Tab-separated table of C-alpha atoms in Angstrom:
chain	number	residue	atom	x	y	z
A	277	MET	CA	163.628	38.396	50.434
A	278	LEU	CA	162.692	41.648	48.393
A	279	ARG	CA	159.037	40.587	48.125
A	280	ASN	CA	158.958	40.211	52.024
A	281	LYS	CA	160.615	43.540	52.610
A	282	VAL	CA	158.072	45.066	50.209
A	283	SER	CA	155.288	43.474	52.059
A	284	VAL	CA	156.483	44.727	55.404
A	285	LEU	CA	156.817	48.269	54.017
A	286	ILE	CA	153.359	48.159	52.641
A	287	VAL	CA	152.165	47.076	56.054
A	288	LEU	CA	154.021	49.838	57.854
A	289	VAL	CA	152.643	52.455	55.442
A	290	LEU	CA	149.105	51.058	55.888
A	291	VAL	CA	149.504	50.998	59.825
A	292	LEU	CA	150.808	54.684	59.748
A	293	MET	CA	147.972	55.844	57.388
A	294	SER	CA	145.314	54.139	59.678
A	295	VAL	CA	146.865	55.940	62.835
A	296	SER	CA	146.662	59.231	61.077
A	297	ILE	CA	143.156	58.658	59.891
A	298	LEU	CA	142.104	57.628	63.519
A	299	ALA	CA	143.940	60.542	65.251
A	300	GLU	CA	141.725	63.319	66.066
A	301	GLU	CA	143.084	66.778	66.014
A	302	LEU	CA	141.845	69.812	68.074
A	303	VAL	CA	143.087	73.286	67.220
A	304	VAL	CA	142.896	75.718	70.292
A	305	TYR	CA	143.576	79.517	69.982
A	306	SER	CA	144.919	80.566	73.255
A	307	THR	CA	146.656	83.708	74.750
A	308	ILE	CA	147.728	81.838	77.804
A	309	PHE	CA	151.498	81.667	78.603
A	310	ALA	CA	153.386	78.660	77.219
A	311	GLU	CA	153.833	76.734	80.431
A	312	TYR	CA	150.244	76.473	81.009
A	313	ALA	CA	149.390	75.928	77.481
A	314	GLU	CA	151.826	72.972	77.399
A	315	ALA	CA	150.096	71.420	80.522
A	316	MET	CA	146.723	71.959	79.125
A	317	LYS	CA	147.649	70.148	75.918
A	318	ARG	CA	149.546	67.308	77.771
A	319	GLU	CA	146.690	66.595	80.334
A	320	PHE	CA	143.863	66.674	77.664
A	321	GLU	CA	145.842	64.384	75.342
A	322	LYS	CA	146.617	62.100	78.271
A	323	ALA	CA	142.816	61.946	79.159
A	324	ASN	CA	141.836	61.391	75.461
A	325	PRO	CA	144.186	58.813	73.950
A	326	GLY	CA	144.615	59.329	70.056
A	327	VAL	CA	143.845	63.150	70.322
A	328	ILE	CA	146.417	65.567	69.132
A	329	VAL	CA	146.038	69.013	70.408
A	330	HIS	CA	147.428	72.145	68.518
A	331	VAL	CA	147.575	75.262	70.874
A	332	ILE	CA	148.263	78.339	68.807
A	333	ASN	CA	148.921	81.839	70.395
A	334	PRO	CA	147.904	84.551	67.854
A	335	GLY	CA	149.677	87.187	69.904
A	336	GLY	CA	147.248	88.689	72.341
A	337	THR	CA	143.448	88.632	72.810
A	338	GLU	CA	142.710	91.586	70.397
A	339	ALA	CA	144.997	89.775	67.822
A	340	MET	CA	143.068	86.522	68.407
A	341	LEU	CA	139.573	88.204	67.856
A	342	LYS	CA	140.796	89.678	64.647
A	343	LYS	CA	142.091	86.377	63.528
A	344	LEU	CA	138.729	84.672	64.222
A	345	GLU	CA	136.942	87.481	62.326
A	346	ALA	CA	139.267	86.990	59.381
A	347	GLU	CA	138.555	83.343	59.347
A	348	LYS	CA	134.962	83.524	59.885
A	349	ASP	CA	133.804	81.903	56.517
A	350	ASN	CA	136.514	79.213	57.016
A	351	PRO	CA	137.285	78.568	60.603
A	352	GLN	CA	140.681	77.133	61.440
A	353	ALA	CA	140.262	76.720	65.203
A	354	ASP	CA	137.817	74.638	67.295
A	355	VAL	CA	138.271	76.330	70.653
A	356	VAL	CA	139.095	79.857	71.640
A	357	HIS	CA	140.679	80.031	75.143
A	358	SER	CA	141.849	82.833	77.640
A	359	GLY	CA	141.178	86.426	77.583
A	360	ALA	CA	138.384	88.352	79.397
A	361	SER	CA	134.743	87.567	78.985
A	362	LEU	CA	134.197	91.044	77.764
A	363	ASN	CA	136.114	90.025	74.673
A	364	TYR	CA	134.049	86.989	74.308
A	365	GLU	CA	130.844	89.029	74.526
A	366	TYR	CA	132.124	91.015	71.532
A	367	ALA	CA	133.000	87.700	69.756
A	368	LYS	CA	129.501	86.549	70.398
A	369	SER	CA	128.007	89.822	69.015
A	370	LYS	CA	129.983	89.210	65.822
A	371	GLY	CA	128.846	85.581	65.323
A	372	LEU	CA	132.140	83.954	66.135
A	373	LEU	CA	131.076	81.625	68.777
A	374	GLU	CA	128.954	78.490	69.130
A	375	PRO	CA	126.734	77.966	72.125
A	376	TYR	CA	127.303	74.911	74.553
A	377	PHE	CA	126.378	74.283	78.098
A	378	PRO	CA	129.081	72.437	80.003
A	379	ASN	CA	128.226	69.110	81.740
A	380	VAL	CA	130.682	69.421	84.707
A	381	ALA	CA	130.369	68.351	88.411
A	382	ASN	CA	130.378	71.248	90.863
A	383	PHE	CA	130.443	74.064	88.010
A	384	GLU	CA	127.796	76.718	88.692
A	385	PRO	CA	126.849	79.209	85.987
A	386	VAL	CA	126.804	81.889	88.641
A	387	ILE	CA	128.844	82.223	92.037
A	388	SER	CA	129.205	84.517	94.834
A	389	VAL	CA	132.336	86.824	95.248
A	390	GLY	CA	131.902	88.444	98.662
A	391	GLU	CA	128.523	90.310	98.274
A	392	ASN	CA	128.656	90.375	94.425
A	393	GLN	CA	127.185	87.731	92.118
A	394	LEU	CA	129.589	86.700	89.342
A	395	ARG	CA	128.299	85.081	86.160
A	396	LEU	CA	130.691	82.337	84.990
A	397	SER	CA	128.545	81.109	81.999
A	398	ASP	CA	126.944	83.353	79.300
A	399	PRO	CA	123.037	82.835	79.732
A	400	GLU	CA	122.967	81.548	76.252
A	401	GLY	CA	126.028	79.271	76.496
A	402	TYR	CA	128.419	81.223	74.250
A	403	TYR	CA	131.378	81.382	76.611
A	404	HIS	CA	132.477	80.074	80.037
A	405	VAL	CA	134.879	81.452	82.688
A	406	TRP	CA	137.508	79.049	83.893
A	407	SER	CA	139.760	81.317	86.130
A	408	MET	CA	140.175	84.695	87.521
A	409	MET	CA	142.610	87.403	88.324
A	410	PHE	CA	142.118	91.110	89.315
A	411	SER	CA	143.154	94.566	88.058
A	412	GLY	CA	145.449	96.788	89.793
A	413	PHE	CA	149.142	97.887	90.051
A	414	MET	CA	152.516	96.021	90.179
A	415	ILE	CA	154.842	97.970	92.156
A	416	ASN	CA	158.647	97.587	92.605
A	417	LYS	CA	159.118	98.404	96.205
A	418	GLN	CA	162.976	99.070	95.867
A	419	VAL	CA	162.521	101.527	92.938
A	420	LEU	CA	159.724	103.549	94.802
A	421	ASP	CA	161.964	103.657	97.885
A	422	ALA	CA	165.140	104.852	95.821
A	423	LEU	CA	163.055	107.579	94.263
A	424	GLY	CA	161.339	108.612	97.531
A	425	LEU	CA	158.041	107.851	95.975
A	426	PRO	CA	154.858	106.727	98.041
A	427	VAL	CA	152.950	103.478	97.082
A	428	PRO	CA	149.897	104.428	95.040
A	429	LYS	CA	146.744	103.349	96.594
A	430	SER	CA	144.256	104.313	93.796
A	431	PHE	CA	144.012	105.074	90.064
A	432	LYS	CA	143.580	108.695	91.174
A	433	ASP	CA	146.910	108.638	92.787
A	434	LEU	CA	148.684	107.823	89.428
A	435	THR	CA	147.736	111.267	88.128
A	436	ASN	CA	150.118	112.749	90.415
A	437	PRO	CA	153.206	114.152	88.500
A	438	ILE	CA	155.668	112.689	90.781
A	439	TYR	CA	155.040	109.378	88.936
A	440	LYS	CA	155.988	110.941	85.424
A	441	GLY	CA	158.047	108.312	83.480
A	442	GLN	CA	157.651	105.571	86.184
A	443	ILE	CA	154.462	103.979	84.914
A	444	ILE	CA	154.227	101.393	82.346
A	445	ALA	CA	151.055	100.070	80.756
A	446	PRO	CA	149.967	97.584	78.107
A	447	ASN	CA	148.289	98.758	74.850
A	448	PRO	CA	144.457	98.014	74.863
A	449	LEU	CA	144.547	97.841	71.126
A	450	LYS	CA	146.583	94.639	71.528
A	451	SER	CA	146.117	93.288	75.055
A	452	SER	CA	143.031	92.135	77.046
A	453	THR	CA	144.903	93.006	80.225
A	454	ALA	CA	144.898	96.633	79.176
A	455	VAL	CA	141.228	96.499	78.206
A	456	THR	CA	140.375	95.216	81.671
A	457	VAL	CA	142.482	97.921	83.458
A	458	VAL	CA	140.856	100.653	81.351
A	459	MET	CA	137.353	99.301	81.907
A	460	THR	CA	138.101	99.306	85.694
A	461	VAL	CA	138.599	103.087	85.598
A	462	MET	CA	135.719	103.716	83.241
A	463	GLN	CA	133.122	101.601	85.541
A	464	ALA	CA	134.654	103.120	88.703
A	465	TYR	CA	134.243	106.817	87.496
A	466	GLY	CA	131.928	106.781	84.567
A	467	GLN	CA	133.222	107.650	81.143
A	468	GLU	CA	133.227	111.464	81.466
A	469	GLU	CA	135.347	111.471	84.681
A	470	GLY	CA	137.150	108.264	83.691
A	471	TRP	CA	138.641	109.676	80.458
A	472	LYS	CA	139.697	112.831	82.353
A	473	LEU	CA	141.335	110.664	84.773
A	474	TRP	CA	143.041	108.690	82.213
A	475	ASP	CA	144.270	111.907	80.356
A	476	GLU	CA	146.246	112.723	83.480
A	477	ILE	CA	147.512	109.139	83.884
A	478	ASP	CA	148.728	109.037	80.288
A	479	LYS	CA	150.916	112.102	81.081
A	480	ASN	CA	152.884	109.869	83.338
A	481	ILE	CA	153.352	106.941	80.964
A	482	PRO	CA	156.159	107.087	78.604
A	483	TYR	CA	154.852	104.455	76.178
A	484	TYR	CA	152.256	101.546	75.886
A	485	SER	CA	153.661	98.148	75.484
A	486	ASN	CA	152.209	95.708	72.868
A	487	SER	CA	153.329	92.830	75.094
A	488	SER	CA	151.460	92.347	78.430
A	489	SER	CA	154.383	90.005	79.620
A	490	LYS	CA	156.948	92.711	79.027
A	491	ILE	CA	155.453	95.210	81.579
A	492	TYR	CA	155.822	92.621	84.262
A	493	SER	CA	159.454	91.866	83.511
A	494	LEU	CA	160.446	95.445	83.250
A	495	THR	CA	158.895	96.492	86.441
A	496	ALA	CA	160.252	93.328	88.269
A	497	LYS	CA	163.838	94.184	87.031
A	498	GLY	CA	163.554	97.806	88.113
A	499	GLU	CA	163.055	99.625	84.735
A	500	PHE	CA	159.770	100.997	86.111
A	501	ALA	CA	158.300	101.513	89.523
A	502	ILE	CA	154.638	100.752	88.581
A	503	ALA	CA	152.807	98.691	86.021
A	504	LEU	CA	149.133	98.727	85.393
A	505	CYS	CA	148.305	95.176	85.170
A	506	LEU	CA	146.622	92.004	86.632
A	507	SER	CA	147.347	90.254	89.784
A	508	ARG	CA	148.606	86.599	88.843
A	509	PRO	CA	151.926	87.467	87.096
A	510	VAL	CA	152.837	89.739	90.038
A	511	PHE	CA	152.311	86.931	92.553
A	512	VAL	CA	154.675	84.817	90.319
A	513	TYR	CA	157.383	87.348	90.222
A	514	LYS	CA	157.039	87.904	93.937
A	515	MET	CA	157.350	84.112	94.680
A	516	GLN	CA	160.547	84.201	92.590
A	517	GLY	CA	162.078	86.639	95.016
A	518	TYR	CA	161.633	90.078	93.249
A	519	PRO	CA	160.919	93.104	95.415
A	520	VAL	CA	157.410	93.486	93.869
A	521	ASP	CA	153.905	93.543	95.281
A	522	PHE	CA	150.353	93.951	94.092
A	523	VAL	CA	147.954	96.702	94.959
A	524	TYR	CA	144.270	96.317	94.795
A	525	PRO	CA	143.250	100.095	94.064
A	526	SER	CA	140.934	101.489	96.632
A	527	ASP	CA	138.801	103.013	93.815
A	528	GLY	CA	138.177	99.677	92.198
A	529	SER	CA	139.532	96.303	91.419
A	530	MET	CA	137.940	94.541	88.461
A	531	ILE	CA	137.648	90.769	88.171
A	532	ALA	CA	139.617	89.830	85.248
A	533	ASP	CA	138.263	86.643	84.345
A	534	ASN	CA	139.546	84.212	81.786
A	535	ALA	CA	136.983	82.681	79.482
A	536	MET	CA	136.734	80.148	76.681
A	537	GLY	CA	134.316	79.192	73.949
A	538	ILE	CA	133.697	77.145	70.907
A	539	VAL	CA	134.315	78.557	67.503
A	540	LYS	CA	131.214	78.703	65.277
A	541	GLY	CA	131.796	76.330	62.422
A	542	ALA	CA	134.458	74.385	64.277
A	543	LYS	CA	135.503	71.288	62.369
A	544	HIS	CA	135.574	69.170	65.601
A	545	PRO	CA	132.681	70.356	67.719
A	546	GLU	CA	132.310	67.141	69.910
A	547	LEU	CA	135.956	67.227	70.799
A	548	ALA	CA	135.704	70.933	71.391
A	549	LYS	CA	132.903	70.341	73.925
A	550	LYS	CA	135.151	67.649	75.705
A	551	PHE	CA	137.884	70.324	76.030
A	552	ILE	CA	135.572	72.891	77.605
A	553	ASP	CA	134.231	70.366	80.168
A	554	PHE	CA	137.965	69.335	80.910
A	555	ILE	CA	139.139	72.696	81.590
A	556	LEU	CA	136.251	73.201	84.032
A	557	SER	CA	137.025	69.763	85.688
A	558	ASP	CA	138.367	69.755	89.355
A	559	GLN	CA	141.623	68.458	87.873
A	560	MET	CA	142.297	71.260	85.637
A	561	GLN	CA	141.014	73.863	88.243
A	562	LYS	CA	143.703	72.570	90.542
A	563	GLU	CA	146.233	72.571	87.721
A	564	GLY	CA	145.465	76.233	87.150
A	565	SER	CA	145.946	77.144	90.700
A	566	LYS	CA	149.479	75.785	90.496
A	567	TYR	CA	150.096	78.861	88.251
A	568	LEU	CA	148.266	81.113	90.859
A	569	TYR	CA	144.957	81.555	88.919
A	570	THR	CA	141.993	81.893	91.101
A	571	PRO	CA	139.726	78.894	90.476
A	572	VAL	CA	136.094	79.380	89.774
A	573	LYS	CA	134.991	76.296	91.604
A	574	LYS	CA	134.786	76.304	95.479
A	575	GLY	CA	136.683	73.588	97.404
A	576	VAL	CA	139.375	73.102	94.714
A	577	ILE	CA	142.063	74.872	96.855
A	578	ASP	CA	142.536	75.937	100.471
A	579	PRO	CA	140.385	79.147	101.080
A	580	SER	CA	143.480	80.467	103.074
A	581	GLU	CA	145.607	80.709	99.957
A	582	PRO	CA	146.134	84.482	99.027
A	583	PHE	CA	144.672	83.939	95.561
A	584	SER	CA	141.608	82.006	96.574
A	585	LEU	CA	138.074	83.498	95.990
A	586	GLU	CA	137.549	83.706	99.836
A	587	ALA	CA	141.013	85.547	100.403
A	588	VAL	CA	140.378	88.109	97.574
A	589	ALA	CA	136.811	88.764	98.706
A	590	SER	CA	137.981	89.675	102.175
A	591	THR	CA	140.931	91.763	100.769
A	592	VAL	CA	139.500	93.906	97.931
A	593	GLU	CA	138.126	97.224	99.149
A	594	ASN	CA	136.094	97.898	95.932
A	595	LEU	CA	135.399	94.817	93.826
A	596	ILE	CA	134.026	95.557	90.346
A	597	LEU	CA	132.226	93.223	88.038
A	598	PRO	CA	132.764	93.228	84.255
A	599	ASP	CA	129.743	94.867	82.508
A	600	SER	CA	129.719	93.725	78.942
A	601	ASP	CA	127.141	96.215	77.709
A	602	PHE	CA	129.012	99.049	79.138
A	603	ALA	CA	132.258	97.551	77.608
A	604	ASN	CA	130.689	97.408	74.222
A	605	GLU	CA	129.624	101.035	74.607
A	606	VAL	CA	133.218	102.079	75.583
A	607	ARG	CA	135.159	99.954	73.220
A	608	PRO	CA	135.044	102.202	70.042
A	609	ILE	CA	135.776	105.246	72.163
A	610	MET	CA	138.706	103.340	73.779
A	611	GLN	CA	140.075	102.614	70.400
A	612	GLU	CA	139.973	106.049	69.302
A	613	LYS	CA	141.391	107.573	72.516
A	614	PHE	CA	144.229	105.012	72.570
A	615	GLY	CA	145.154	105.735	69.054
A	616	GLU	CA	145.625	109.301	69.930
A	617	TYR	CA	147.499	108.459	73.131
A	618	ILE	CA	149.987	106.063	71.351
A	619	ARG	CA	150.513	108.566	68.356
A	620	SER	CA	151.410	111.266	70.869
A	621	LYS	CA	154.236	109.419	72.430
């Protein structure tokens, strides 16, 4: 009897060992919110039996880039996911990404958005855009009405002292959302006028939040009248019944793309390629639209949806495309300026 029990135990141990050996693991660094991260993990594991996906949020895109740099000689992630393509251009320049050209039906490396041409894939294949949002303002209509304040229509409007203490913004030293908003102003006005403008906007901002998600919740709950932000979370709060709306600024709304890429030196490169293809598939483009992300592939959702490419192209007065060369030029100045802004609060 004892011998039989020992034999069974040995068999079980061997089975468990073989399963662990056969199981493939993929490590994804992503700044995406938890609900979508779980859906991404679940659907990829379902499509690839035996694969285990570990999605790790390092705490914001800037923090994610710093983590990649710190691990450059011994990469711990296979894929880096979410955050603006401007950040991925920076990662590319630092040698943190591995090139790969997706093999996905109906995915185009360049698409039309209104009269603009938007590049979805880096020409050398280092990163790829999987969804889009847009920069602008979240407004709480009840708070504005209670204070007798007009709805701001442009970034220039935000320099008005009547908004002092009523604007919240994320910290660009921590958040890619903030970087996109700042770059919108810089591209719309140029650096000289752009920084003069932000100096005035800064006077109306009591502090910069290290958490992008916090600016939405605080504004939705009436702690602030205005948040400098991206579109998708605003639509989510609006659907939940909060008295909020999104404003596409008349002086410019930048496409805030969400990109992804394969980490240079990834331990599971083939699995990482599969993951990139999967996120760009029709299935996951539709999955992303459930969370109000604008898909990058035409025909995935009804063009009448307010967050579809077609709808946005007809709504935005002044659409700005990200300029990676300009962003790389502005980045060190932005870090210095916002260090000063934050220290002054």
